[in-house]
Coordinates of C-alpha atoms in Angstrom, one line a residue:
R1 CA 179.2 54.2 72.1
Y2 CA 179.9 57.9 71.7
G3 CA 178.8 60.4 69.0
D4 CA 181.1 61.8 66.4
G5 CA 183.3 64.8 66.9
G6 CA 184.9 63.6 70.1
S7 CA 182.4 65.5 72.2
G8 CA 182.0 62.7 74.7
V9 CA 178.3 62.7 74.2
P10 CA 176.6 59.3 73.7
A11 CA 175.3 58.7 70.1
E12 CA 171.8 58.5 71.5
A13 CA 172.1 62.1 72.7
D14 CA 173.4 63.2 69.3
R15 CA 170.3 61.8 67.6
L16 CA 168.2 64.0 69.9
R17 CA 169.8 67.1 68.5
R18 CA 168.8 66.2 64.9
P19 CA 165.9 68.3 63.4
G20 CA 162.7 66.4 63.6
A21 CA 163.8 64.1 66.4
R22 CA 161.2 63.4 69.0
I23 CA 161.7 62.3 72.6
T24 CA 159.2 59.9 73.9
C25 CA 158.9 59.1 77.6
R26 CA 156.6 56.5 79.0
T27 CA 155.4 58.3 82.0
T28 CA 151.6 57.9 81.9
A29 CA 149.8 56.8 85.0
L30 CA 148.6 53.6 83.4
D31 CA 152.2 52.7 82.3
T32 CA 153.4 53.2 85.9
F33 CA 150.6 51.1 87.2
V34 CA 151.4 48.3 84.7
E35 CA 155.2 48.6 85.4
V36 CA 154.6 48.1 89.1
L37 CA 152.3 45.1 88.5
T38 CA 154.5 43.4 86.0
H39 CA 158.0 44.0 87.3
R40 CA 157.6 44.6 91.0
Y41 CA 154.4 42.8 92.0
A42 CA 155.6 41.7 95.4
T43 CA 159.0 43.3 95.7
L44 CA 159.7 44.6 99.2
R45 CA 163.3 45.5 98.6
G46 CA 164.4 48.8 97.2
R47 CA 162.7 52.2 97.1
A48 CA 159.7 53.8 95.4
G49 CA 159.5 57.5 94.8
R50 CA 156.5 59.6 95.6
R51 CA 155.3 59.6 92.0
E52 CA 155.4 55.8 91.7
Y53 CA 153.5 55.3 95.0
W54 CA 150.8 57.9 94.4
V55 CA 150.3 57.1 90.8
F56 CA 149.9 53.4 91.6
S57 CA 147.6 54.1 94.6
L58 CA 145.4 56.6 92.7
V59 CA 145.0 54.3 89.6
F60 CA 144.2 51.4 91.9
A61 CA 141.5 53.6 93.7
G62 CA 140.1 54.7 90.4
I63 CA 139.8 51.2 89.0
W64 CA 138.4 50.0 92.3
L65 CA 135.7 52.7 92.2
L66 CA 134.8 51.9 88.6
L67 CA 134.5 48.2 89.5
R68 CA 132.4 49.2 92.5
A69 CA 130.0 51.1 90.2
V70 CA 129.9 48.1 87.9
D71 CA 129.1 45.8 90.9
D72 CA 126.2 48.1 91.8
I73 CA 124.8 48.4 88.3
A74 CA 125.1 44.7 87.6
G75 CA 123.9 43.7 91.1
L76 CA 127.1 41.6 91.7
H77 CA 127.0 41.6 95.5
L78 CA 128.7 39.1 97.8
D79 CA 126.5 39.8 100.7
A80 CA 122.8 40.5 101.4
D81 CA 123.2 44.2 102.2
G82 CA 125.2 45.0 99.0
E83 CA 128.2 46.3 100.8
R84 CA 130.8 44.1 99.0
G85 CA 130.8 43.8 95.3
A86 CA 132.3 40.8 93.6
A87 CA 134.4 42.5 90.9
S88 CA 135.8 45.2 93.2
T89 CA 136.5 42.7 96.0
L90 CA 138.4 40.3 93.7
F91 CA 140.3 43.2 92.2
A92 CA 141.3 44.5 95.7
L93 CA 142.4 41.0 96.8
A94 CA 144.4 40.5 93.7
L95 CA 146.2 43.8 94.1
L96 CA 146.6 43.8 97.9
L97 CA 150.2 42.4 97.8
P98 CA 151.5 45.0 95.2
L99 CA 149.7 47.8 97.1
L100 CA 151.4 46.8 100.3
A101 CA 154.8 46.3 98.5
V102 CA 154.8 49.7 96.9
G103 CA 153.9 51.2 100.3
V104 CA 156.9 49.4 101.9
R105 CA 159.2 50.6 99.1
R106 CA 157.9 54.2 99.6
L107 CA 158.7 54.0 103.3
H108 CA 162.1 52.7 102.4
D109 CA 162.6 55.8 100.2
A110 CA 162.1 57.9 103.3
G111 CA 164.5 55.8 105.3
R112 CA 161.9 54.0 107.3
S113 CA 161.2 50.3 107.8
G114 CA 158.2 48.8 106.0
W115 CA 156.8 47.9 109.4
W116 CA 155.6 51.5 109.7
L117 CA 152.7 50.5 107.5
L118 CA 151.2 48.8 110.6
A119 CA 150.8 52.3 112.1
G120 CA 147.9 52.6 109.6
L121 CA 145.9 50.2 111.7
L122 CA 145.7 52.8 114.5
P123 CA 142.3 54.5 114.6
V124 CA 142.1 58.0 113.0
V125 CA 145.8 58.9 113.7
G126 CA 147.3 55.9 111.9
P127 CA 146.0 56.6 108.4
L128 CA 146.9 60.3 108.7
A129 CA 150.4 59.5 109.9
I130 CA 150.9 57.1 106.9
A131 CA 149.6 59.7 104.5
V132 CA 152.1 62.3 105.8
L133 CA 154.9 59.8 105.6
M134 CA 154.0 59.0 102.0
L135 CA 153.9 62.7 101.1
L136 CA 157.3 63.5 102.5
P137 CA 160.2 63.6 100.1
G138 CA 162.6 60.6 100.1
H139 CA 166.3 60.7 100.9
A140 CA 168.2 62.6 98.1
R141 CA 171.0 60.0 98.3
S142 CA 171.3 56.3 98.6
N143 CA 170.2 54.9 102.0
R144 CA 170.3 51.4 103.6
F145 CA 167.4 50.4 101.3
G146 CA 169.1 51.2 98.0
A147 CA 169.8 53.9 95.5
V148 CA 167.6 56.8 94.7
P149 CA 164.6 55.7 92.6
A150 CA 164.6 57.0 89.1
F151 CA 161.4 57.8 87.3
P152 CA 160.4 56.6 84.9
P153 CA 161.5 53.3 86.6
D154 CA 163.4 52.1 83.5
A155 CA 164.6 55.6 82.6
L156 CA 162.9 55.4 79.2
A157 CA 163.8 58.3 77.0
T158 CA 164.3 57.3 73.5
A159 CA 164.8 59.2 70.3
S160 CA 162.8 58.4 67.2
R161 CA 162.9 59.8 63.7

């Protein structure tokens, strides 16, 4: 559907030009975290941009640290020396698969196989190599793993009055 005047501009874009129109984009960290959990929980196919990967990873780490503090305060420990807390361990186990999946998709964005995640098991050098790979920009064009990821994932940009 196109706007009036034969400009070739979609009607949605015409609404954005109206006085008082607002653009709302769902790009908060928590929204990205929930989007990955609800729509791509264990999806290994496709690509994930740097923002999707890092937002998901950092929100995961923040929630895990918060739960770790709750474990310590409430005394919820799974072992005698207090190294493993119940809430933080259950959270990490529940989100292990999506964390690995977003990592695989991030490597796909850089044109690498998901098997590169195994490099993270190498002492010292492995985690550093993975961190560098996750920081590098992805391919600017489609690659063998799919099209360039768009962010926000569902390209939400809607006009409201």
